[in-house]
Every structure is written in structure tokens, then in C-alpha cells.
Amino acid sequence: MGSRKRKQPPAGEFLAEVTDLADDGRGVARINGKVTFIADALPGERVQFRYVRTGRDVDEGQTVSVEQASPDRVEPKCPHFGLCGGCALQHLAPEAQIRFKQKQLLEGFARIGKVTVGEVAPPITGPVWGYRRRARLGVKYVYKRETVLVGFRERESSFLAALERCEVLDPRVGLKLRAFGELIASLSLRSQLPQIEVATAEPVALVLRVLAPPTDDDLEKLRAFASEHADVDFYLQPAGPDSIVPFGEVRELSYAPLVEPDRLRFRPTDFIQINSEISKQAVAQALDWLQLKPGERVLELFSGLGNFSIPLARTGAQVVTVEGEASLVQRARDNVQRLGLDIEAHKGDLFQPQNDSPWAKAHYDAVLIDPPRAGAQEILPLLGKIGAQRILYVSCHPGTLARDAGLLVHEHGYRLVRAGVMDMFPHTAHVESMALFVKD
């Protein structure tokens, strides 16, 4: 039996009254009793839209024109907004984006976790343009046009968008997409270079994923580009992450999680927070909320390079860290040794039971946890047994935070005393937040 063909959406333009924003940033309307998600529409607006997809339960559409605009609507700064899939909310004023994200956070606590927040903290905000210091850029050689595209994928598509610039990337990268494309187009392996990994600090590190060996002429062109663009260092990646090698002399990559001279050295593919200004404010807020005293013991889970660990240790607390990626554990240890601090760093898979691990049997006064989008559900029973008086949860997904908040409150005897959003990813629907739980 053949697969059933997808029903063609209705043709033409239709009128919609938009009442809300979905968690992905699309407007929400109800048409003929059916929920319709409409891209680039805002609450309170009347828009003309076209259907792009219809389904049994929900339909999807794209705004064609705005008949009645929201007072929160602004002109997108980027000329590629709407085509590029990197941003979803450039048409919404930054302060309204914060309100939307805060609403997502609080509604998640109430609906998913069945918990209430004692205090809603003021949002952490910062620059909304040129903030992004980490990115993975796609690269595509277009044979018919003999040109190379560099950037992000189109919305709802596997195709790369034809970008001239990106307003959210570090300007040393975002304003040079065309230059990168012209460089790659001049190389013999232009059709065998599918990706650039970006990490910016004082220098700009660009890791070129190369599926064929570069020729001598290719290498000379890379040297010339690096000489002309003095802030750029190249790396070559012929296979997996372990195959990355610097091209020529490269400069050290490092950043200060809070204050100088506590700088963390990192490699160009290591995880670091995308927004350096917001990250610093988040570290400062974590210290303020935890109120650690010298000699107290604090356990940090999903600790990475030490973004929180180093500032935690500077309070005089005894810090024990656990991270699942061995390379990050080693670099964290190297950073700790270089800075002359005493932090006990462990490798551990925090998505598996850890009851027999030595660190899991100790007493802690506080816990800081910064899990990936999947949250920390698997490790929460251990946290309940540890019984730390304070748990600070840094989250990159409001849904899993809300779920875990419900478990901490209803199963492990904690109160959610404070929570707030951090605008780590302006112009996207991504919600970063922080929550403080206290044991009664």
C-alpha cells in the first residue's frame, strides 16, 4: 500500500485574529474552532495569511500582511529575517520578547510542574545584537551559480539561506559571511567543505570541516585570508572532533566567567555559553542567590569547563564538580590547577544512577545544576537523598525545568522560592532561566 498523500492546504489568503504566541514564537489563532500557528504574527494583530500545512488537530500558516499591528511590533534589523531559520522574533520588541519568555517560564511551572514561584526575579538582559560567540555555520557550493553560501538553514527547510550578513553573530563573523563564501569558492575543495564551527574570544577561531585534503594553493589562500583578517585563526577538521588541528600559529582561546584574571582556556569546539555578557550576569546572580559561606560544601553538576566552578571556589566554598564529557573534565582540571584553586572534579554520566560514586555519598550544603535541554530528571532522586539545603537550577528549557521543579517540590520537600529568565538568545524563542529551591 502506498503512503497517503498529504492534503493540500487551501489556496489564497485568509484573515486571522491572533491571540497568543506559541512556545516557538509563532502567533496563535483559532479559525473555525481549530488552532492555527501563524509565523511572524503577534498577539493582538489582525493579519492576512496563507496556509502552509493543514492537519487533523492544528493548521500552520505564514503571515502575508498585517492589517492591524501590535504596539510591540518593530522592523526587523536583519534583511534576511523570515527566510533564515536562525531568528524567530526580530519583529517583536526586545522588552516584549522578555515578557513572552517570562510568561513561558511561569506558565510551565503552573501547568507542568504544578508549582508556584515565591518571587519572580527581574530578567537578566544585555546586548541584543552581535552577541553570539558560538555557532555552527553550514557551507554549500552552488554549482549553477558558482558561488558558496555560508550561514544558517532556511526556515522549515534543509536548504542553506543565501545570507549576506548575520546581525546576531559576533560582527567579526556576522559581517563577513560573503567574504568567507568568496574564500571557500576559490578553494579546490569548495564542494567538500560543508561546515564551519565558530568560536570567538579575543581571536576568532574558525574550524573548517574538510572532506578532502587541501592543496598547497588552498593553504596559501587560507594564509592570505588570515593575514588580511588579522582577528581570524583557522583550524582544519578532516574527520571527527579529535582530528581538529590548528592551521599555522593560532592564539589562545580564553574568557573570564566573572572577573579577571580568572580566565578559562578552551578549545574551539568546547561548549561555552553563547552570550558572554548574559553569562557573566548569570554567574553573579548564582553567587548572590546561593549566598555561600567559606567552608560550605557545594556540588556542581554538568559543570563543563568551570563557568560556575571557578567563581564558586572564589567564595571560599569547597567545590565538587561532575561532568560527563571527559575532555571537558580534563580542561576544567587544567584551568583549576593553573589558577591555583582546589576543586575536586569528577567524570560521571548524570543520566545514569550515581549512588555508588564517591562524590554521591558526601554531604553538601548546596547544589548547582546546569543540565542540557533534557533536564535532570534522572539525578533528582540522588539530590533528594543528599538533602542539600539549597539547589540552584540553571535551565535552557522551561518545559524540563518545570517538570523537574514539580519533582523537587512534590517528591523531595523543596520550595521554589525564586525564579527568573535570562535573555541568553535574543530574537529567538529559546528561554534560559534560573530557579532557586530551598529545603524546608
CSV table of C-alpha atoms in Angstrom, one decimal:
chain,number,residue,atom,x,y,z
A,1,MET,CA,0.0,0.0,0.0
A,2,GLY,CA,1.4,3.4,-1.0
A,3,SER,CA,1.8,6.2,1.5
A,4,ARG,CA,-1.2,8.5,1.9
A,5,LYS,CA,-0.6,11.9,0.2
A,6,ARG,CA,-0.6,15.0,2.3
A,7,LYS,CA,-3.7,17.0,1.9
A,8,GLN,CA,-3.0,20.2,0.0
A,9,PRO,CA,-3.7,23.4,2.1
A,10,PRO,CA,-6.3,25.8,1.0
A,11,ALA,CA,-5.1,28.3,-1.6
A,12,GLY,CA,-5.4,32.1,-1.3
A,13,GLU,CA,-5.1,34.5,1.7
A,14,PHE,CA,-7.2,34.4,4.8
A,15,LEU,CA,-7.9,36.7,7.8
A,16,ALA,CA,-6.9,35.8,11.3
A,17,GLU,CA,-7.1,37.4,14.7
A,18,VAL,CA,-4.0,36.5,16.7
A,19,THR,CA,-4.5,35.9,20.4
A,20,ASP,CA,-1.2,34.4,21.7
A,21,LEU,CA,2.4,33.3,21.0
A,22,ALA,CA,3.3,29.6,20.8
A,23,ASP,CA,6.5,28.4,22.5
A,24,ASP,CA,8.3,28.5,19.2
A,25,GLY,CA,7.4,32.2,18.6
A,26,ARG,CA,4.6,31.8,16.1
A,27,GLY,CA,1.3,33.6,16.5
A,28,VAL,CA,-1.7,31.5,17.7
A,29,ALA,CA,-5.2,32.0,16.1
A,30,ARG,CA,-8.4,29.9,16.3
A,31,ILE,CA,-10.1,29.6,12.9
A,32,ASN,CA,-13.3,27.6,12.6
A,33,GLY,CA,-12.7,26.1,16.0
A,34,LYS,CA,-9.2,24.9,15.1
A,35,VAL,CA,-5.8,26.2,16.4
A,36,THR,CA,-3.6,27.7,13.7
A,37,PHE,CA,0.0,28.6,14.2
A,38,ILE,CA,1.0,31.6,12.0
A,39,ALA,CA,4.6,32.6,11.6
A,40,ASP,CA,5.6,36.3,12.0
A,41,ALA,CA,2.2,37.2,13.6
A,42,LEU,CA,1.9,38.7,17.1
A,43,PRO,CA,-0.8,38.7,19.8
A,44,GLY,CA,-3.5,41.4,19.2
A,45,GLU,CA,-2.8,41.6,15.5
A,46,ARG,CA,-5.2,41.1,12.6
A,47,VAL,CA,-3.2,39.5,9.7
A,48,GLN,CA,-3.7,38.1,6.3
A,49,PHE,CA,-2.0,34.8,6.0
A,50,ARG,CA,-1.7,31.8,3.7
A,51,TYR,CA,-1.8,28.2,4.8
A,52,VAL,CA,1.4,26.2,4.5
A,53,ARG,CA,0.2,23.0,6.2
A,54,THR,CA,-3.1,21.5,7.4
A,55,GLY,CA,-3.6,18.7,9.9
A,56,ARG,CA,-6.2,16.9,11.9
A,57,ASP,CA,-5.7,19.0,15.1
A,58,VAL,CA,-3.8,22.1,14.0
A,59,ASP,CA,-3.0,24.1,10.9
A,60,GLU,CA,0.0,26.2,10.1
A,61,GLY,CA,0.3,29.4,8.2
A,62,GLN,CA,2.6,32.3,7.1
A,63,THR,CA,1.8,36.0,7.5
A,64,VAL,CA,1.4,37.8,4.2
A,65,SER,CA,0.4,41.2,5.5
A,66,VAL,CA,-0.5,42.9,8.8
A,67,GLU,CA,-3.8,44.8,8.8
A,68,GLN,CA,-3.7,45.8,12.5
A,69,ALA,CA,-0.3,45.7,14.1
A,70,SER,CA,0.6,45.1,17.7
A,71,PRO,CA,2.2,48.1,19.5
A,72,ASP,CA,5.1,45.6,20.2
A,73,ARG,CA,5.9,45.1,16.5
A,74,VAL,CA,9.2,46.5,15.3
A,75,GLU,CA,11.0,46.5,12.0
A,76,PRO,CA,13.5,43.5,11.9
A,77,LYS,CA,17.1,44.7,11.7
A,78,CYS,CA,18.2,41.8,9.5
A,79,PRO,CA,17.2,41.8,5.8
A,80,HIS,CA,17.1,38.0,5.9
A,81,PHE,CA,14.6,37.7,8.7
A,82,GLY,CA,11.7,35.5,7.6
A,83,LEU,CA,14.0,33.5,5.3
A,84,CYS,CA,16.8,32.5,7.7
A,85,GLY,CA,15.8,30.0,10.4
A,86,GLY,CA,18.2,31.4,12.9
A,87,CYS,CA,15.8,34.0,14.4
A,88,ALA,CA,12.0,33.8,15.1
A,89,LEU,CA,11.3,37.1,17.0
A,90,GLN,CA,13.1,40.0,15.4
A,91,HIS,CA,9.7,41.6,14.6
A,92,LEU,CA,8.9,41.7,18.4
A,93,ALA,CA,10.4,44.5,20.5
A,94,PRO,CA,13.2,43.2,22.8
A,95,GLU,CA,11.3,44.1,26.0
A,96,ALA,CA,8.2,42.2,24.7
A,97,GLN,CA,10.4,39.2,24.0
A,98,ILE,CA,11.4,39.2,27.6
A,99,ARG,CA,7.7,39.3,28.7
A,100,PHE,CA,7.0,36.4,26.4
A,101,LYS,CA,9.8,34.3,27.8
A,102,GLN,CA,8.9,35.1,31.4
A,103,LYS,CA,5.3,34.0,30.6
A,104,GLN,CA,6.6,30.7,29.1
A,105,LEU,CA,8.6,30.1,32.3
A,106,LEU,CA,5.7,30.8,34.8
A,107,GLU,CA,3.1,29.0,32.8
A,108,GLY,CA,5.3,26.0,32.6
A,109,PHE,CA,5.7,25.9,36.4
A,110,ALA,CA,2.0,26.1,36.9
A,111,ARG,CA,0.9,23.8,34.1
A,112,ILE,CA,3.6,21.1,34.0
A,113,GLY,CA,5.1,21.2,37.5
A,114,LYS,CA,2.0,22.3,39.4
A,115,VAL,CA,4.2,24.7,41.4
A,116,THR,CA,4.2,28.4,42.1
A,117,VAL,CA,7.2,30.8,42.4
A,118,GLY,CA,7.7,32.7,45.6
A,119,GLU,CA,9.4,35.6,43.9
A,120,VAL,CA,9.8,36.4,40.2
A,121,ALA,CA,13.3,37.8,39.7
A,122,PRO,CA,13.9,40.7,37.4
A,123,PRO,CA,15.1,39.4,34.0
A,124,ILE,CA,18.8,39.4,33.1
A,125,THR,CA,19.2,41.3,29.9
A,126,GLY,CA,22.1,42.6,27.8
A,127,PRO,CA,23.0,43.4,24.2
A,128,VAL,CA,20.5,42.1,21.6
A,129,TRP,CA,22.8,42.3,18.5
A,130,GLY,CA,26.2,40.9,17.8
A,131,TYR,CA,26.0,38.8,21.0
A,132,ARG,CA,26.6,35.3,19.6
A,133,ARG,CA,30.1,34.0,20.1
A,134,ARG,CA,29.5,30.3,19.2
A,135,ALA,CA,27.9,28.9,16.1
A,136,ARG,CA,27.9,26.1,13.6
A,137,LEU,CA,27.6,27.5,10.1
A,138,GLY,CA,26.6,25.5,7.1
A,139,VAL,CA,28.5,25.8,3.8
A,140,LYS,CA,27.2,24.9,0.4
A,141,TYR,CA,28.8,25.3,-3.1
A,142,VAL,CA,26.1,26.1,-5.6
A,143,TYR,CA,27.3,24.7,-8.9
A,144,LYS,CA,24.9,26.6,-11.2
A,145,ARG,CA,25.8,29.9,-9.7
A,146,GLU,CA,29.5,29.0,-9.0
A,147,THR,CA,29.1,30.6,-5.5
A,148,VAL,CA,29.3,29.4,-1.9
A,149,LEU,CA,26.6,30.0,0.7
A,150,VAL,CA,27.7,30.4,4.3
A,151,GLY,CA,25.2,30.7,7.2
A,152,PHE,CA,22.1,29.1,8.7
A,153,ARG,CA,19.3,27.0,7.1
A,154,GLU,CA,16.1,28.4,5.8
A,155,ARG,CA,13.0,28.2,7.9
A,156,GLU,CA,11.4,24.7,7.8
A,157,SER,CA,14.0,23.6,5.2
A,158,SER,CA,17.2,21.7,4.8
A,159,PHE,CA,18.5,24.4,2.3
A,160,LEU,CA,21.0,27.0,3.4
A,161,ALA,CA,19.7,30.5,3.3
A,162,ALA,CA,21.5,32.9,0.9
A,163,LEU,CA,22.8,35.3,3.6
A,164,GLU,CA,24.9,38.4,3.2
A,165,ARG,CA,25.3,39.0,6.9
A,166,CYS,CA,24.0,37.9,10.3
A,167,GLU,CA,23.1,40.6,12.9
A,168,VAL,CA,23.2,38.3,16.0
A,169,LEU,CA,26.7,36.8,15.4
A,170,ASP,CA,29.8,38.5,16.7
A,171,PRO,CA,30.3,41.2,14.0
A,172,ARG,CA,33.8,39.8,13.2
A,173,VAL,CA,31.9,36.8,11.8
A,174,GLY,CA,28.4,38.0,11.1
A,175,LEU,CA,29.5,40.8,8.8
A,176,LYS,CA,32.0,38.6,6.9
A,177,LEU,CA,29.7,35.8,5.6
A,178,ARG,CA,30.2,36.9,2.0
A,179,ALA,CA,34.0,37.1,2.5
A,180,PHE,CA,34.1,33.6,3.9
A,181,GLY,CA,32.0,32.4,1.0
A,182,GLU,CA,34.3,34.0,-1.6
A,183,LEU,CA,37.3,32.5,0.1
A,184,ILE,CA,35.8,29.0,0.1
A,185,ALA,CA,34.6,29.4,-3.5
A,186,SER,CA,38.3,30.0,-4.5
A,187,LEU,CA,39.4,26.7,-3.0
A,188,SER,CA,39.8,23.4,-4.8
A,189,LEU,CA,37.7,21.7,-2.1
A,190,ARG,CA,34.9,24.2,-2.2
A,191,SER,CA,32.4,21.4,-2.7
A,192,GLN,CA,33.9,19.3,0.1
A,193,LEU,CA,33.8,21.8,2.9
A,194,PRO,CA,30.3,21.5,4.5
A,195,GLN,CA,30.6,23.3,7.8
A,196,ILE,CA,32.4,26.0,9.8
A,197,GLU,CA,32.5,25.8,13.6
A,198,VAL,CA,32.8,29.3,15.1
A,199,ALA,CA,34.2,30.3,18.5
A,200,THR,CA,35.1,33.9,19.3
A,201,ALA,CA,37.2,35.3,22.1
A,202,GLU,CA,40.0,37.8,21.6
A,203,PRO,CA,40.7,36.0,18.3
A,204,VAL,CA,38.1,34.4,16.1
A,205,ALA,CA,38.5,30.6,15.7
A,206,LEU,CA,37.1,29.1,12.5
A,207,VAL,CA,37.1,25.3,12.3
A,208,LEU,CA,36.8,24.2,8.7
A,209,ARG,CA,35.3,20.7,8.2
A,210,VAL,CA,37.3,19.4,5.2
A,211,LEU,CA,36.3,16.2,3.4
A,212,ALA,CA,39.3,16.3,1.2
A,213,PRO,CA,43.0,17.3,1.7
A,214,PRO,CA,43.6,21.0,0.9
A,215,THR,CA,46.1,21.7,-1.9
A,216,ASP,CA,49.2,23.9,-1.4
A,217,ASP,CA,47.3,26.6,-3.3
A,218,ASP,CA,44.3,26.2,-0.9
A,219,LEU,CA,46.6,26.6,2.1
A,220,GLU,CA,48.2,29.7,0.6
A,221,LYS,CA,44.8,31.2,0.2
A,222,LEU,CA,43.9,30.5,3.8
A,223,ARG,CA,47.2,32.1,4.9
A,224,ALA,CA,46.5,35.2,2.9
A,225,PHE,CA,43.0,35.5,4.2
A,226,ALA,CA,44.2,35.1,7.8
A,227,SER,CA,46.8,37.8,7.1
A,228,GLU,CA,44.3,40.2,5.7
A,229,HIS,CA,41.8,39.5,8.5
A,230,ALA,CA,44.1,39.6,11.5
A,231,ASP,CA,41.5,38.6,14.0
A,232,VAL,CA,40.9,35.2,12.3
A,233,ASP,CA,42.6,31.9,13.2
A,234,PHE,CA,41.9,28.8,11.1
A,235,TYR,CA,41.7,25.1,12.2
A,236,LEU,CA,41.2,22.1,10.0
A,237,GLN,CA,38.9,19.1,10.8
A,238,PRO,CA,39.4,16.2,8.4
A,239,ALA,CA,37.4,13.7,10.4
A,240,GLY,CA,35.8,13.6,13.9
A,241,PRO,CA,36.3,16.2,16.7
A,242,ASP,CA,39.5,14.6,17.8
A,243,SER,CA,41.0,15.3,14.3
A,244,ILE,CA,41.0,19.1,14.7
A,245,VAL,CA,44.4,20.7,14.2
A,246,PRO,CA,45.4,24.4,14.1
A,247,PHE,CA,46.4,25.8,10.8
A,248,GLY,CA,49.6,27.5,11.4
A,249,GLU,CA,50.1,29.5,14.6
A,250,VAL,CA,46.8,30.2,16.5
A,251,ARG,CA,46.2,32.2,19.5
A,252,GLU,CA,44.9,31.1,22.9
A,253,LEU,CA,41.1,31.0,23.4
A,254,SER,CA,40.0,32.1,26.8
A,255,TYR,CA,37.3,34.0,28.6
A,256,ALA,CA,36.6,35.3,32.2
A,257,PRO,CA,33.4,33.7,33.6
A,258,LEU,CA,33.1,36.7,36.0
A,259,VAL,CA,36.2,38.7,36.7
A,260,GLU,CA,39.8,39.0,35.6
A,261,PRO,CA,42.2,37.3,35.9
A,262,ASP,CA,40.2,34.1,36.3
A,263,ARG,CA,40.3,33.1,32.6
A,264,LEU,CA,39.2,29.7,31.3
A,265,ARG,CA,41.1,28.3,28.4
A,266,PHE,CA,39.0,26.4,25.9
A,267,ARG,CA,39.2,24.7,22.5
A,268,PRO,CA,37.1,26.0,19.5
A,269,THR,CA,34.6,23.2,19.7
A,270,ASP,CA,34.2,23.2,23.5
A,271,PHE,CA,30.8,24.2,24.9
A,272,ILE,CA,30.7,27.7,26.3
A,273,GLN,CA,27.7,29.9,26.8
A,274,ILE,CA,26.8,31.7,23.6
A,275,ASN,CA,26.2,35.1,25.2
A,276,SER,CA,29.2,36.3,27.2
A,277,GLU,CA,27.5,39.3,28.8
A,278,ILE,CA,24.5,37.4,30.0
A,279,SER,CA,26.7,34.5,31.2
A,280,LYS,CA,28.6,36.8,33.4
A,281,GLN,CA,25.4,38.3,34.9
A,282,ALA,CA,24.1,34.7,35.4
A,283,VAL,CA,27.3,33.7,37.3
A,284,ALA,CA,27.0,36.8,39.5
A,285,GLN,CA,23.3,36.1,40.2
A,286,ALA,CA,24.0,32.5,41.1
A,287,LEU,CA,26.6,33.6,43.7
A,288,ASP,CA,24.1,36.1,45.1
A,289,TRP,CA,21.2,33.6,45.3
A,290,LEU,CA,23.3,30.8,46.8
A,291,GLN,CA,24.9,33.1,49.5
A,292,LEU,CA,27.7,30.6,50.1
A,293,LYS,CA,29.9,30.9,53.2
A,294,PRO,CA,33.6,30.0,53.4
A,295,GLY,CA,33.9,26.3,54.2
A,296,GLU,CA,30.5,25.3,52.9
A,297,ARG,CA,30.4,22.3,50.5
A,298,VAL,CA,28.8,22.8,47.1
A,299,LEU,CA,28.2,20.2,44.4
A,300,GLU,CA,28.1,21.4,40.8
A,301,LEU,CA,26.5,19.0,38.2
A,302,PHE,CA,27.0,19.3,34.5
A,303,SER,CA,29.9,21.6,35.3
A,304,GLY,CA,31.6,21.8,31.9
A,305,LEU,CA,34.8,23.9,31.7
A,306,GLY,CA,34.1,25.6,35.1
A,307,ASN,CA,32.0,28.6,34.1
A,308,PHE,CA,30.4,28.5,37.6
A,309,SER,CA,33.0,26.4,39.4
A,310,ILE,CA,35.8,28.9,39.5
A,311,PRO,CA,33.6,31.8,40.8
A,312,LEU,CA,32.1,29.3,43.4
A,313,ALA,CA,35.5,28.4,44.6
A,314,ARG,CA,36.5,32.1,45.0
A,315,THR,CA,33.8,32.4,47.7
A,316,GLY,CA,35.8,30.1,49.9
A,317,ALA,CA,33.4,27.2,49.5
A,318,GLN,CA,34.6,23.6,48.9
A,319,VAL,CA,33.6,22.8,45.4
A,320,VAL,CA,33.0,19.3,43.9
A,321,THR,CA,32.1,19.1,40.2
A,322,VAL,CA,30.7,16.4,38.0
A,323,GLU,CA,30.7,16.5,34.2
A,324,GLY,CA,30.0,13.8,31.7
A,325,GLU,CA,32.4,14.7,28.9
A,326,ALA,CA,36.0,13.5,29.7
A,327,SER,CA,37.7,16.2,27.6
A,328,LEU,CA,35.9,19.0,29.5
A,329,VAL,CA,36.7,17.4,32.8
A,330,GLN,CA,40.4,17.4,31.9
A,331,ARG,CA,40.3,21.0,30.7
A,332,ALA,CA,38.5,22.1,33.8
A,333,ARG,CA,41.2,20.4,35.9
A,334,ASP,CA,43.9,22.2,33.9
A,335,ASN,CA,42.2,25.5,34.4
A,336,VAL,CA,41.8,24.9,38.1
A,337,GLN,CA,45.5,23.9,38.5
A,338,ARG,CA,46.6,26.9,36.5
A,339,LEU,CA,44.5,29.3,38.7
A,340,GLY,CA,45.8,27.7,41.9
A,341,LEU,CA,42.4,26.6,43.2
A,342,ASP,CA,41.3,23.5,45.0
A,343,ILE,CA,38.3,22.0,43.2
A,344,GLU,CA,37.5,18.3,43.2
A,345,ALA,CA,36.5,17.4,39.6
A,346,HIS,CA,34.8,14.1,38.6
A,347,LYS,CA,33.6,12.5,35.4
A,348,GLY,CA,30.2,11.0,35.7
A,349,ASP,CA,27.2,10.1,33.4
A,350,LEU,CA,24.5,12.1,35.1
A,351,PHE,CA,21.8,10.4,33.1
A,352,GLN,CA,22.6,7.1,34.9
A,353,PRO,CA,22.4,6.2,38.6
A,354,GLN,CA,25.4,7.5,40.5
A,355,ASN,CA,24.6,6.3,44.0
A,356,ASP,CA,27.9,4.4,44.3
A,357,SER,CA,30.1,7.2,43.1
A,358,PRO,CA,32.3,8.6,45.9
A,359,TRP,CA,31.1,12.1,45.4
A,360,ALA,CA,27.5,11.0,45.7
A,361,LYS,CA,28.0,9.7,49.2
A,362,ALA,CA,29.2,13.0,50.7
A,363,HIS,CA,27.3,15.8,52.4
A,364,TYR,CA,26.7,19.1,50.6
A,365,ASP,CA,25.2,22.4,51.8
A,366,ALA,CA,24.2,23.5,48.3
A,367,VAL,CA,23.9,22.1,44.8
A,368,LEU,CA,24.2,24.0,41.5
A,369,ILE,CA,22.9,22.1,38.4
A,370,ASP,CA,23.1,23.3,34.8
A,371,PRO,CA,21.8,20.4,32.6
A,372,PRO,CA,21.2,20.3,28.9
A,373,ARG,CA,17.7,20.6,27.4
A,374,ALA,CA,16.7,17.1,28.5
A,375,GLY,CA,16.8,18.3,32.1
A,376,ALA,CA,18.0,16.5,35.2
A,377,GLN,CA,15.2,14.0,36.0
A,378,GLU,CA,17.5,11.0,36.4
A,379,ILE,CA,19.7,12.6,39.0
A,380,LEU,CA,16.9,14.2,41.1
A,381,PRO,CA,16.4,11.2,43.4
A,382,LEU,CA,20.1,11.4,44.4
A,383,LEU,CA,19.7,15.1,45.1
A,384,GLY,CA,16.7,14.2,47.3
A,385,LYS,CA,18.9,11.9,49.3
A,386,ILE,CA,21.8,14.3,49.5
A,387,GLY,CA,19.3,16.8,51.1
A,388,ALA,CA,21.3,20.0,50.4
A,389,GLN,CA,19.5,23.0,51.9
A,390,ARG,CA,19.7,25.0,48.6
A,391,ILE,CA,19.5,23.9,45.0
A,392,LEU,CA,20.2,26.3,42.2
A,393,TYR,CA,18.9,25.1,38.8
A,394,VAL,CA,20.1,26.8,35.6
A,395,SER,CA,17.9,25.8,32.7
A,396,CYS,CA,17.9,26.1,28.9
A,397,HIS,CA,14.4,24.6,28.5
A,398,PRO,CA,11.4,25.8,30.5
A,399,GLY,CA,9.5,22.5,30.0
A,400,THR,CA,12.0,20.3,31.6
A,401,LEU,CA,12.7,22.8,34.3
A,402,ALA,CA,9.0,22.8,35.2
A,403,ARG,CA,8.9,19.0,35.2
A,404,ASP,CA,12.0,18.8,37.5
A,405,ALA,CA,10.6,21.6,39.7
A,406,GLY,CA,7.5,19.6,40.3
A,407,LEU,CA,9.6,16.6,41.3
A,408,LEU,CA,11.8,18.6,43.7
A,409,VAL,CA,8.7,20.2,45.3
A,410,HIS,CA,6.3,17.4,45.4
A,411,GLU,CA,8.6,14.4,46.0
A,412,HIS,CA,11.8,15.8,47.7
A,413,GLY,CA,10.5,18.5,50.0
A,414,TYR,CA,11.8,21.7,48.4
A,415,ARG,CA,10.1,25.1,47.8
A,416,LEU,CA,10.6,27.1,44.7
A,417,VAL,CA,11.5,30.4,46.3
A,418,ARG,CA,12.7,32.4,43.3
A,419,ALA,CA,13.0,32.2,39.5
A,420,GLY,CA,13.6,34.4,36.5
A,421,VAL,CA,14.6,34.4,32.9
A,422,MET,CA,17.9,35.3,31.3
A,423,ASP,CA,18.0,36.7,27.7
A,424,MET,CA,20.8,34.4,26.5
A,425,PHE,CA,19.4,34.2,23.0
A,426,PRO,CA,17.6,37.5,21.9
A,427,HIS,CA,15.4,37.2,18.8
A,428,THR,CA,14.9,33.5,19.3
A,429,ALA,CA,12.2,31.7,21.2
A,430,HIS,CA,14.9,30.0,23.3
A,431,VAL,CA,14.3,30.5,27.1
A,432,GLU,CA,17.2,30.4,29.5
A,433,SER,CA,16.3,30.7,33.2
A,434,MET,CA,17.4,30.2,36.8
A,435,ALA,CA,15.5,28.9,39.8
A,436,LEU,CA,16.3,28.6,43.5
A,437,PHE,CA,14.9,25.8,45.6
A,438,VAL,CA,15.2,25.7,49.4
A,439,LYS,CA,14.6,22.7,51.7
A,440,ASP,CA,12.0,23.3,54.4
